[in-house]
Amino acid sequence: MSFDIIVRGGTLPDGQLADIGIRGETIAAIEPRIDAEAGQIIDAAGNLVSPPFVDPHFHMDATLSYGIPRINASGTLLEGIALWGELKPLLTHEAVKERALAYCDWAVSMGLLAIRTHVDVCDDRLLAVEALLEVKREISPYIDLQLVAFPQDGFYRAPNARENTLRALDMGVDVVGGIPHFERTMEEGRRSVTELCEIAARRGLPVDMHCDETDDPLSRHIEQLAYETKRLGLAGRVTGSHLTSMHSMDNYYVSKLLPLIAEAGVSAIPNPLINIMLQGRHDTFPKRRGLTRVKEMQALGIRVGWGQDCVLDPWYSLGTADMLDVAFMGLHVAQMSSPAEMRKCFDMVTGINAEIMGLDHLGLRVGKRASLVVLDAGDPIEAIRLRPERLCVIARGKVVAQRTKQETKLFIAGRPPAVNRRHRAG
Ligand code: FE2
């Protein structure tokens, strides 16, 4: 028996040491020791071997556009939307594609091998849809890309957004999006949730809606999203992204709301980097944290992942394509500090995000797709603490990125020269 690749002596997320044998695009064996021929040996040397990172909430049509045509002065969501509106008429097919592909290269180097991106459908040209559909095809050998038809300026509020959403879905966009809190009235927001869920039900598509991304505790569109999910039998296919208004809702109302979300089988994707930055901008003090109720939802069995949302765009001036940065921030803002909670944060940016996106082929198990990451860390908690180098990234059975360990040589008077490997414990 022979393998194309053996990843030798890695530490799996559960702490077991194992060799991983890869044949073609598939994980063919995971055993304590594999003695067999292999075309290529990757020496993991005790380092953490993880399933790939997955980002279930991103905006690839806007990424890497920071500063074009200007910078978001107030730092608010609403100025970001206005600024994106200034940029949209300037977009070209080539520029959108070039920025998206540059971002995807970056993502691969960080072991980020599956991304769900919203794509704005309010531009009648739908050129970003066309560009990202091309990108999706071109990167399919190494990244699973899902597109969400996203009526950024409002499904009813923006001219043609309804028609353009349907056109984008006809073109092959995978998921139905929405933005109920940005419609003109609460009632129109509610109706948009209903109609968009009905469109998804008719077409057999998932739903992923920007929902209640506001500090207004009366923004309760998640309630309607849960109701429609139940009514239309969409359990497991519907996601509410952001859900920030929940941080300010009355506790009594939330005690009714969360069981409804759990019963409906709706998933949640908070985006901690962007929301700790955007939310609470109208507050003085005390100032709200801007994150939804993560642990409380998880306690009721609601599936919650972490999304990145933005990198270098009208809403967010930073970003690294590193889902460990997202987990690190989420862990802090949600106060997920126990060892079990920190491990959960790692699962959220790998396996749980993959579940939310319906990517059953990912995971470190025999028969799954041979996509994995070797990190310069000993375990998932250390990975979040250090956000270390991705030493090797394998996608569909091919090595797509390799990097050497980051080491600093120390020359301190009175001590022999030493090497500092970023404070690893082992
Ligand atoms: Fe978003």
Short mmCIF file of C-alpha atoms and ligand atoms in Angstrom, two decimals:
data_model
loop_
_atom_site.label_atom_id
_atom_site.label_comp_id
_atom_site.label_asym_id
_atom_site.label_seq_id
_atom_site.Cartn_x
_atom_site.Cartn_y
_atom_site.Cartn_z
CA MET A 1 0.00 0.00 0.00
CA SER A 2 1.36 3.42 -0.85
CA PHE A 3 0.26 7.01 -0.44
CA ASP A 4 0.79 10.19 -2.39
CA ILE A 5 1.54 12.12 0.81
CA ILE A 6 2.11 11.08 4.42
CA VAL A 7 1.87 13.84 7.04
CA ARG A 8 4.13 12.32 9.67
CA GLY A 9 3.82 12.68 13.44
CA GLY A 10 1.33 15.50 13.80
CA THR A 11 -0.78 16.28 16.87
CA LEU A 12 -4.49 16.14 16.09
CA PRO A 13 -6.82 18.70 17.72
CA ASP A 14 -7.87 16.06 20.29
CA GLY A 15 -4.24 15.61 21.36
CA GLN A 16 -3.53 12.28 19.67
CA LEU A 17 -0.28 11.85 17.75
CA ALA A 18 -0.92 10.40 14.31
CA ASP A 19 0.30 9.93 10.76
CA ILE A 20 -2.11 10.91 8.00
CA GLY A 21 -1.96 9.07 4.68
CA ILE A 22 -3.31 10.87 1.62
CA ARG A 23 -4.22 9.24 -1.66
CA GLY A 24 -5.45 11.47 -4.48
CA GLU A 25 -7.79 14.06 -2.99
CA THR A 26 -8.79 11.90 -0.03
CA ILE A 27 -7.57 11.10 3.48
CA ALA A 28 -6.95 7.36 3.16
CA ALA A 29 -5.57 6.56 6.63
CA ILE A 30 -5.08 8.11 10.07
CA GLU A 31 -3.03 5.84 12.31
CA PRO A 32 -0.49 6.15 15.13
CA ARG A 33 2.21 5.03 12.65
CA ILE A 34 1.96 4.42 8.92
CA ASP A 35 4.84 2.34 7.50
CA ALA A 36 4.32 2.64 3.77
CA GLU A 37 5.76 4.22 0.67
CA ALA A 38 4.77 7.79 -0.07
CA GLY A 39 5.45 10.19 -2.91
CA GLN A 40 6.02 12.97 -0.40
CA ILE A 41 6.58 13.01 3.36
CA ILE A 42 5.60 16.09 5.37
CA ASP A 43 7.26 15.98 8.80
CA ALA A 44 4.75 17.56 11.18
CA ALA A 45 7.17 16.95 14.08
CA GLY A 46 4.54 17.02 16.81
CA ASN A 47 2.94 20.22 15.57
CA LEU A 48 -0.82 20.69 15.47
CA VAL A 49 -2.51 19.28 12.36
CA SER A 50 -5.93 20.81 11.91
CA PRO A 51 -8.81 20.74 9.47
CA PRO A 52 -8.71 23.82 7.23
CA PHE A 53 -9.98 27.15 8.48
CA VAL A 54 -13.40 28.16 7.21
CA ASP A 55 -14.82 31.69 6.98
CA PRO A 56 -18.64 31.62 6.71
CA HIS A 57 -19.10 35.39 6.40
CA PHE A 58 -17.06 37.60 4.09
CA HIS A 59 -17.38 40.37 1.47
CA MET A 60 -14.98 39.49 -1.33
CA ASP A 61 -16.33 42.13 -3.72
CA ALA A 62 -15.19 44.86 -1.32
CA THR A 63 -11.99 43.39 0.08
CA LEU A 64 -8.64 45.15 -0.37
CA SER A 65 -10.40 48.38 -1.45
CA TYR A 66 -9.42 50.32 1.68
CA GLY A 67 -9.06 54.03 0.92
CA ILE A 68 -10.89 53.92 -2.44
CA PRO A 69 -12.25 56.54 -2.91
CA ARG A 70 -11.78 57.62 0.71
CA ILE A 71 -11.62 56.33 4.28
CA ASN A 72 -14.64 55.82 6.59
CA ALA A 73 -14.29 58.85 8.87
CA SER A 74 -16.97 58.05 11.46
CA GLY A 75 -16.21 54.32 11.60
CA THR A 76 -19.90 53.46 11.52
CA LEU A 77 -21.75 50.77 9.57
CA LEU A 78 -23.90 53.40 7.89
CA GLU A 79 -20.95 55.47 6.64
CA GLY A 80 -19.38 52.22 5.42
CA ILE A 81 -22.52 51.47 3.39
CA ALA A 82 -22.50 55.04 2.01
CA LEU A 83 -18.80 54.79 1.15
CA TRP A 84 -19.35 51.45 -0.61
CA GLY A 85 -22.10 53.24 -2.56
CA GLU A 86 -19.49 55.78 -3.76
CA LEU A 87 -17.11 53.00 -4.75
CA LYS A 88 -19.65 50.80 -6.58
CA PRO A 89 -19.94 52.91 -9.77
CA LEU A 90 -16.13 52.86 -10.04
CA LEU A 91 -15.88 49.05 -9.92
CA THR A 92 -14.70 47.13 -12.95
CA HIS A 93 -14.90 43.41 -13.59
CA GLU A 94 -11.11 43.20 -13.79
CA ALA A 95 -10.48 45.13 -10.57
CA VAL A 96 -12.98 43.09 -8.55
CA LYS A 97 -11.48 39.87 -9.84
CA GLU A 98 -7.91 40.96 -9.26
CA ARG A 99 -8.58 41.97 -5.66
CA ALA A 100 -10.55 38.79 -4.97
CA LEU A 101 -7.81 36.56 -6.36
CA ALA A 102 -5.15 38.43 -4.38
CA TYR A 103 -7.21 37.85 -1.25
CA CYS A 104 -7.62 34.15 -2.06
CA ASP A 105 -3.84 33.72 -2.38
CA TRP A 106 -3.52 35.29 1.02
CA ALA A 107 -6.27 33.05 2.43
CA VAL A 108 -4.56 29.90 1.17
CA SER A 109 -1.31 30.92 2.85
CA MET A 110 -3.26 31.11 6.14
CA GLY A 111 -4.89 27.70 5.68
CA LEU A 112 -8.28 29.30 4.97
CA LEU A 113 -9.75 26.91 2.39
CA ALA A 114 -13.51 27.60 2.47
CA ILE A 115 -15.20 30.99 2.31
CA ARG A 116 -18.83 32.12 2.08
CA THR A 117 -18.86 35.59 0.56
CA HIS A 118 -21.79 37.94 0.20
CA VAL A 119 -21.87 39.75 -3.14
CA ASP A 120 -23.78 43.01 -3.51
CA VAL A 121 -26.53 42.71 -6.13
CA CYS A 122 -27.73 46.33 -6.01
CA ASP A 123 -25.52 47.38 -8.95
CA ASP A 124 -27.67 46.69 -12.04
CA ARG A 125 -24.57 45.61 -13.96
CA LEU A 126 -24.07 42.65 -11.57
CA LEU A 127 -20.43 42.78 -12.57
CA ALA A 128 -19.25 41.72 -9.11
CA VAL A 129 -21.49 38.65 -9.37
CA GLU A 130 -19.98 37.76 -12.74
CA ALA A 131 -16.43 38.40 -11.50
CA LEU A 132 -16.85 36.32 -8.34
CA LEU A 133 -18.50 33.44 -10.22
CA GLU A 134 -15.35 33.36 -12.38
CA VAL A 135 -13.17 33.52 -9.27
CA LYS A 136 -15.14 30.64 -7.75
CA ARG A 137 -14.39 28.44 -10.77
CA GLU A 138 -10.72 29.40 -10.89
CA ILE A 139 -9.99 28.76 -7.22
CA SER A 140 -12.05 25.58 -6.92
CA PRO A 141 -8.92 23.37 -6.89
CA TYR A 142 -8.03 24.84 -3.49
CA ILE A 143 -10.86 26.96 -2.00
CA ASP A 144 -14.56 26.14 -1.62
CA LEU A 145 -16.23 29.47 -2.37
CA GLN A 146 -19.96 30.02 -1.79
CA LEU A 147 -21.67 33.21 -3.02
CA VAL A 148 -24.61 34.87 -1.27
CA ALA A 149 -26.91 37.22 -3.25
CA PHE A 150 -26.80 40.24 -0.95
CA PRO A 151 -29.07 43.26 -1.54
CA GLN A 152 -26.79 45.62 0.40
CA ASP A 153 -28.99 48.70 -0.04
CA GLY A 154 -32.22 46.90 0.89
CA PHE A 155 -34.29 44.26 -0.90
CA TYR A 156 -37.25 46.70 -1.07
CA ARG A 157 -35.43 49.95 -0.31
CA ALA A 158 -33.11 49.91 -3.34
CA PRO A 159 -34.45 50.15 -6.89
CA ASN A 160 -34.20 46.82 -8.75
CA ALA A 161 -32.69 44.97 -5.75
CA ARG A 162 -35.49 42.42 -5.76
CA GLU A 163 -35.14 41.77 -9.50
CA ASN A 164 -31.33 41.74 -9.29
CA THR A 165 -31.39 39.21 -6.43
CA LEU A 166 -33.40 36.86 -8.62
CA ARG A 167 -31.10 37.50 -11.60
CA ALA A 168 -28.03 36.71 -9.47
CA LEU A 169 -29.62 33.46 -8.28
CA ASP A 170 -30.41 32.57 -11.89
CA MET A 171 -26.72 33.15 -12.71
CA GLY A 172 -25.70 30.48 -10.20
CA VAL A 173 -25.25 32.29 -6.89
CA ASP A 174 -25.56 29.68 -4.13
CA VAL A 175 -27.29 31.33 -1.18
CA VAL A 176 -30.13 33.85 -0.60
CA GLY A 177 -29.11 36.92 1.46
CA GLY A 178 -30.90 39.92 2.90
CA ILE A 179 -30.60 42.91 5.22
CA PRO A 180 -33.96 43.43 6.97
CA HIS A 181 -32.71 46.01 9.49
CA PHE A 182 -31.75 48.32 6.59
CA GLU A 183 -35.18 48.32 4.95
CA ARG A 184 -37.26 51.50 5.36
CA THR A 185 -39.51 50.20 8.12
CA MET A 186 -39.63 47.32 10.56
CA GLU A 187 -42.63 46.05 8.57
CA GLU A 188 -40.71 46.06 5.28
CA GLY A 189 -37.82 44.33 7.03
CA ARG A 190 -40.20 41.65 8.27
CA ARG A 191 -41.71 41.21 4.80
CA SER A 192 -38.26 40.97 3.22
CA VAL A 193 -37.38 38.06 5.53
CA THR A 194 -40.59 36.28 4.53
CA GLU A 195 -40.18 36.79 0.78
CA LEU A 196 -36.47 35.91 0.74
CA CYS A 197 -37.09 32.71 2.70
CA GLU A 198 -39.89 31.80 0.28
CA ILE A 199 -37.52 32.36 -2.66
CA ALA A 200 -34.96 30.06 -1.00
CA ALA A 201 -37.60 27.41 -0.30
CA ARG A 202 -38.81 27.46 -3.93
CA ARG A 203 -35.28 27.15 -5.28
CA GLY A 204 -33.97 24.68 -2.69
CA LEU A 205 -31.25 27.10 -1.57
CA PRO A 206 -29.77 28.04 1.83
CA VAL A 207 -30.42 31.44 3.43
CA ASP A 208 -27.76 33.62 5.06
CA MET A 209 -29.08 36.97 6.10
CA HIS A 210 -27.40 39.99 7.65
CA CYS A 211 -29.82 40.28 10.52
CA ASP A 212 -30.23 42.95 13.19
CA GLU A 213 -26.71 44.37 12.77
CA THR A 214 -27.65 47.34 14.89
CA ASP A 215 -27.58 48.49 18.51
CA ASP A 216 -31.37 48.92 18.48
CA PRO A 217 -32.82 46.28 20.82
CA LEU A 218 -36.15 46.55 18.99
CA SER A 219 -34.55 45.19 15.80
CA ARG A 220 -36.03 41.68 16.11
CA HIS A 221 -35.92 40.31 12.56
CA ILE A 222 -34.22 37.16 13.85
CA GLU A 223 -37.60 36.27 15.34
CA GLN A 224 -39.18 36.36 11.85
CA LEU A 225 -36.22 34.45 10.38
CA ALA A 226 -36.74 31.67 12.93
CA TYR A 227 -40.50 31.70 12.26
CA GLU A 228 -40.08 31.41 8.47
CA THR A 229 -37.44 28.71 8.84
CA LYS A 230 -39.90 26.65 10.87
CA ARG A 231 -42.89 27.43 8.62
CA LEU A 232 -41.06 26.57 5.39
CA GLY A 233 -39.16 23.55 6.71
CA LEU A 234 -35.71 25.10 6.17
CA ALA A 235 -34.06 23.79 9.37
CA GLY A 236 -30.28 23.51 9.04
CA ARG A 237 -30.19 25.68 5.91
CA VAL A 238 -30.70 29.13 7.46
CA THR A 239 -28.16 31.41 9.09
CA GLY A 240 -28.56 34.74 10.86
CA SER A 241 -25.36 36.77 10.54
CA HIS A 242 -24.31 39.38 13.12
CA LEU A 243 -27.46 39.44 15.35
CA THR A 244 -25.84 42.26 17.32
CA SER A 245 -29.06 43.86 18.54
CA MET A 246 -29.41 40.83 20.81
CA HIS A 247 -26.69 42.32 23.06
CA SER A 248 -29.17 45.02 24.08
CA MET A 249 -32.46 43.14 24.07
CA ASP A 250 -34.48 42.73 27.21
CA ASN A 251 -33.52 39.49 28.99
CA TYR A 252 -37.14 38.40 29.30
CA TYR A 253 -37.67 38.66 25.54
CA VAL A 254 -34.41 36.79 24.85
CA SER A 255 -35.57 33.98 27.15
CA LYS A 256 -38.39 33.44 24.66
CA LEU A 257 -36.36 34.16 21.50
CA LEU A 258 -33.43 31.78 21.93
CA PRO A 259 -35.54 28.62 22.27
CA LEU A 260 -37.39 29.66 19.09
CA ILE A 261 -34.06 29.96 17.21
CA ALA A 262 -32.96 26.57 18.59
CA GLU A 263 -36.27 24.92 17.70
CA ALA A 264 -36.13 26.31 14.14
CA GLY A 265 -32.57 25.05 13.57
CA VAL A 266 -31.19 28.47 12.58
CA SER A 267 -27.40 28.95 12.84
CA ALA A 268 -25.70 32.15 13.96
CA ILE A 269 -22.54 33.86 12.71
CA PRO A 270 -21.23 36.70 14.86
CA ASN A 271 -18.37 38.69 13.35
CA PRO A 272 -16.35 39.89 16.33
CA LEU A 273 -13.56 41.87 14.61
CA ILE A 274 -15.92 44.14 12.73
CA ASN A 275 -18.66 44.37 15.31
CA ILE A 276 -16.42 45.34 18.23
CA MET A 277 -15.27 48.12 15.87
CA LEU A 278 -18.63 49.26 14.43
CA GLN A 279 -21.20 48.82 17.17
CA GLY A 280 -21.76 51.12 20.10
CA ARG A 281 -20.62 54.18 18.15
CA HIS A 282 -23.57 56.20 19.44
CA ASP A 283 -22.90 55.20 23.03
CA THR A 284 -21.00 57.27 25.54
CA PHE A 285 -20.43 55.17 28.66
CA PRO A 286 -21.16 52.46 29.51
CA LYS A 287 -20.34 51.45 25.92
CA ARG A 288 -21.76 48.21 24.51
CA ARG A 289 -19.46 45.43 23.30
CA GLY A 290 -21.26 44.94 20.00
CA LEU A 291 -21.42 41.16 20.04
CA THR A 292 -24.45 38.90 20.14
CA ARG A 293 -25.10 36.36 22.92
CA VAL A 294 -22.69 33.60 21.86
CA LYS A 295 -22.40 31.38 24.92
CA GLU A 296 -26.09 31.71 25.70
CA MET A 297 -27.02 30.48 22.21
CA GLN A 298 -24.51 27.64 22.38
CA ALA A 299 -25.92 26.54 25.74
CA LEU A 300 -29.27 25.95 24.00
CA GLY A 301 -27.68 23.92 21.21
CA ILE A 302 -27.76 26.68 18.58
CA ARG A 303 -24.90 26.28 16.10
CA VAL A 304 -22.68 29.38 16.32
CA GLY A 305 -19.60 30.02 14.17
CA TRP A 306 -17.20 32.97 13.93
CA GLY A 307 -17.04 35.02 10.73
CA GLN A 308 -14.43 37.52 9.56
CA ASP A 309 -16.72 39.79 7.49
CA CYS A 310 -14.21 42.35 6.23
CA VAL A 311 -10.55 42.84 5.37
CA LEU A 312 -9.29 46.28 4.29
CA ASP A 313 -12.57 47.67 2.97
CA PRO A 314 -15.04 50.54 3.63
CA TRP A 315 -16.05 49.02 6.98
CA TYR A 316 -12.79 47.67 8.38
CA SER A 317 -9.32 49.11 7.97
CA LEU A 318 -7.39 46.06 9.17
CA GLY A 319 -7.58 42.28 8.68
CA THR A 320 -5.24 39.39 7.99
CA ALA A 321 -7.28 36.55 6.43
CA ASP A 322 -6.44 34.68 9.63
CA MET A 323 -9.43 32.97 11.24
CA LEU A 324 -7.32 32.62 14.39
CA ASP A 325 -7.44 36.43 14.71
CA VAL A 326 -11.22 36.14 14.50
CA ALA A 327 -11.30 33.41 17.16
CA PHE A 328 -8.93 35.44 19.35
CA MET A 329 -11.15 38.52 19.25
CA GLY A 330 -14.35 36.51 19.64
CA LEU A 331 -12.94 34.69 22.63
CA HIS A 332 -12.21 38.01 24.33
CA VAL A 333 -15.42 39.85 23.54
CA ALA A 334 -17.63 36.84 24.39
CA GLN A 335 -15.46 36.10 27.46
CA MET A 336 -14.93 32.47 26.40
CA SER A 337 -11.92 32.02 28.66
CA SER A 338 -12.22 28.50 30.11
CA PRO A 339 -10.13 25.79 28.41
CA ALA A 340 -13.30 24.18 27.01
CA GLU A 341 -14.53 27.53 25.69
CA MET A 342 -11.17 28.35 24.10
CA ARG A 343 -11.18 24.96 22.36
CA LYS A 344 -14.74 25.66 21.24
CA CYS A 345 -13.51 28.88 19.60
CA PHE A 346 -11.02 26.83 17.57
CA ASP A 347 -13.78 24.39 16.56
CA MET A 348 -15.94 27.36 15.54
CA VAL A 349 -13.42 28.59 12.94
CA THR A 350 -12.84 25.06 11.58
CA GLY A 351 -15.45 22.28 11.88
CA ILE A 352 -18.48 24.25 13.07
CA ASN A 353 -18.11 26.86 10.33
CA ALA A 354 -17.82 23.99 7.82
CA GLU A 355 -21.09 22.53 9.18
CA ILE A 356 -22.83 25.89 8.84
CA MET A 357 -21.73 26.04 5.19
CA GLY A 358 -22.82 22.43 4.61
CA LEU A 359 -19.28 21.29 3.73
CA ASP A 360 -19.57 17.66 4.79
CA HIS A 361 -16.42 16.71 2.89
CA LEU A 362 -14.12 18.65 5.27
CA GLY A 363 -12.68 17.23 8.49
CA LEU A 364 -9.77 15.11 9.67
CA ARG A 365 -11.31 11.70 9.13
CA VAL A 366 -10.69 8.80 6.77
CA GLY A 367 -12.72 9.29 3.60
CA LYS A 368 -12.87 13.07 3.93
CA ARG A 369 -11.17 15.45 1.52
CA ALA A 370 -7.41 15.74 2.04
CA SER A 371 -7.39 19.40 3.04
CA LEU A 372 -5.52 20.27 6.24
CA VAL A 373 -3.13 22.67 7.92
CA VAL A 374 0.05 22.13 9.97
CA LEU A 375 0.52 24.94 12.48
CA ASP A 376 3.54 25.98 14.56
CA ALA A 377 1.59 25.25 17.77
CA GLY A 378 1.06 22.25 20.03
CA ASP A 379 -2.71 22.37 20.44
CA PRO A 380 -5.79 24.45 19.54
CA ILE A 381 -5.53 26.77 22.56
CA GLU A 382 -1.88 27.51 21.81
CA ALA A 383 -2.86 28.13 18.18
CA ILE A 384 -5.32 30.83 19.27
CA ARG A 385 -2.84 32.31 21.73
CA LEU A 386 0.04 32.53 19.23
CA ARG A 387 -1.78 32.74 15.88
CA PRO A 388 1.37 31.09 14.53
CA GLU A 389 2.84 30.27 11.15
CA ARG A 390 0.99 27.86 8.89
CA LEU A 391 3.92 25.51 8.24
CA CYS A 392 2.14 23.52 5.56
CA VAL A 393 -1.26 23.80 3.87
CA ILE A 394 -2.65 20.89 1.88
CA ALA A 395 -5.73 21.38 -0.32
CA ARG A 396 -7.39 18.48 -2.15
CA GLY A 397 -4.31 16.33 -1.70
CA LYS A 398 -1.78 18.90 -2.96
CA VAL A 399 0.68 20.99 -0.93
CA VAL A 400 -0.39 24.57 -1.71
CA ALA A 401 1.66 26.53 0.85
CA GLN A 402 4.71 25.95 3.01
CA ARG A 403 6.48 28.26 5.40
CA THR A 404 9.36 27.92 7.84
CA LYS A 405 9.07 28.43 11.58
CA GLN A 406 9.37 31.95 12.86
CA GLU A 407 12.32 32.17 15.21
CA THR A 408 14.04 35.09 16.87
CA LYS A 409 17.72 34.88 17.85
CA LEU A 410 18.41 36.54 21.20
CA PHE A 411 21.76 38.13 22.03
CA ILE A 412 21.54 39.36 25.63
CA ALA A 413 24.54 40.40 27.68
CA GLY A 414 25.50 37.81 30.28
CA ARG A 415 23.58 34.99 28.56
CA PRO A 416 24.55 32.60 25.77
CA PRO A 417 22.86 33.25 22.41
CA ALA A 418 19.42 31.63 22.34
CA VAL A 419 16.50 31.04 20.02
CA ASN A 420 13.04 32.23 21.03
CA ARG A 421 10.28 30.31 19.23
CA ARG A 422 7.39 32.65 20.03
CA HIS A 423 6.93 31.39 23.60
CA ARG A 424 5.68 27.94 22.67
CA ALA A 425 5.02 25.86 25.74
CA GLY A 426 6.52 22.61 24.44
FE FE2 B 1 -21.32 41.26 6.37
#
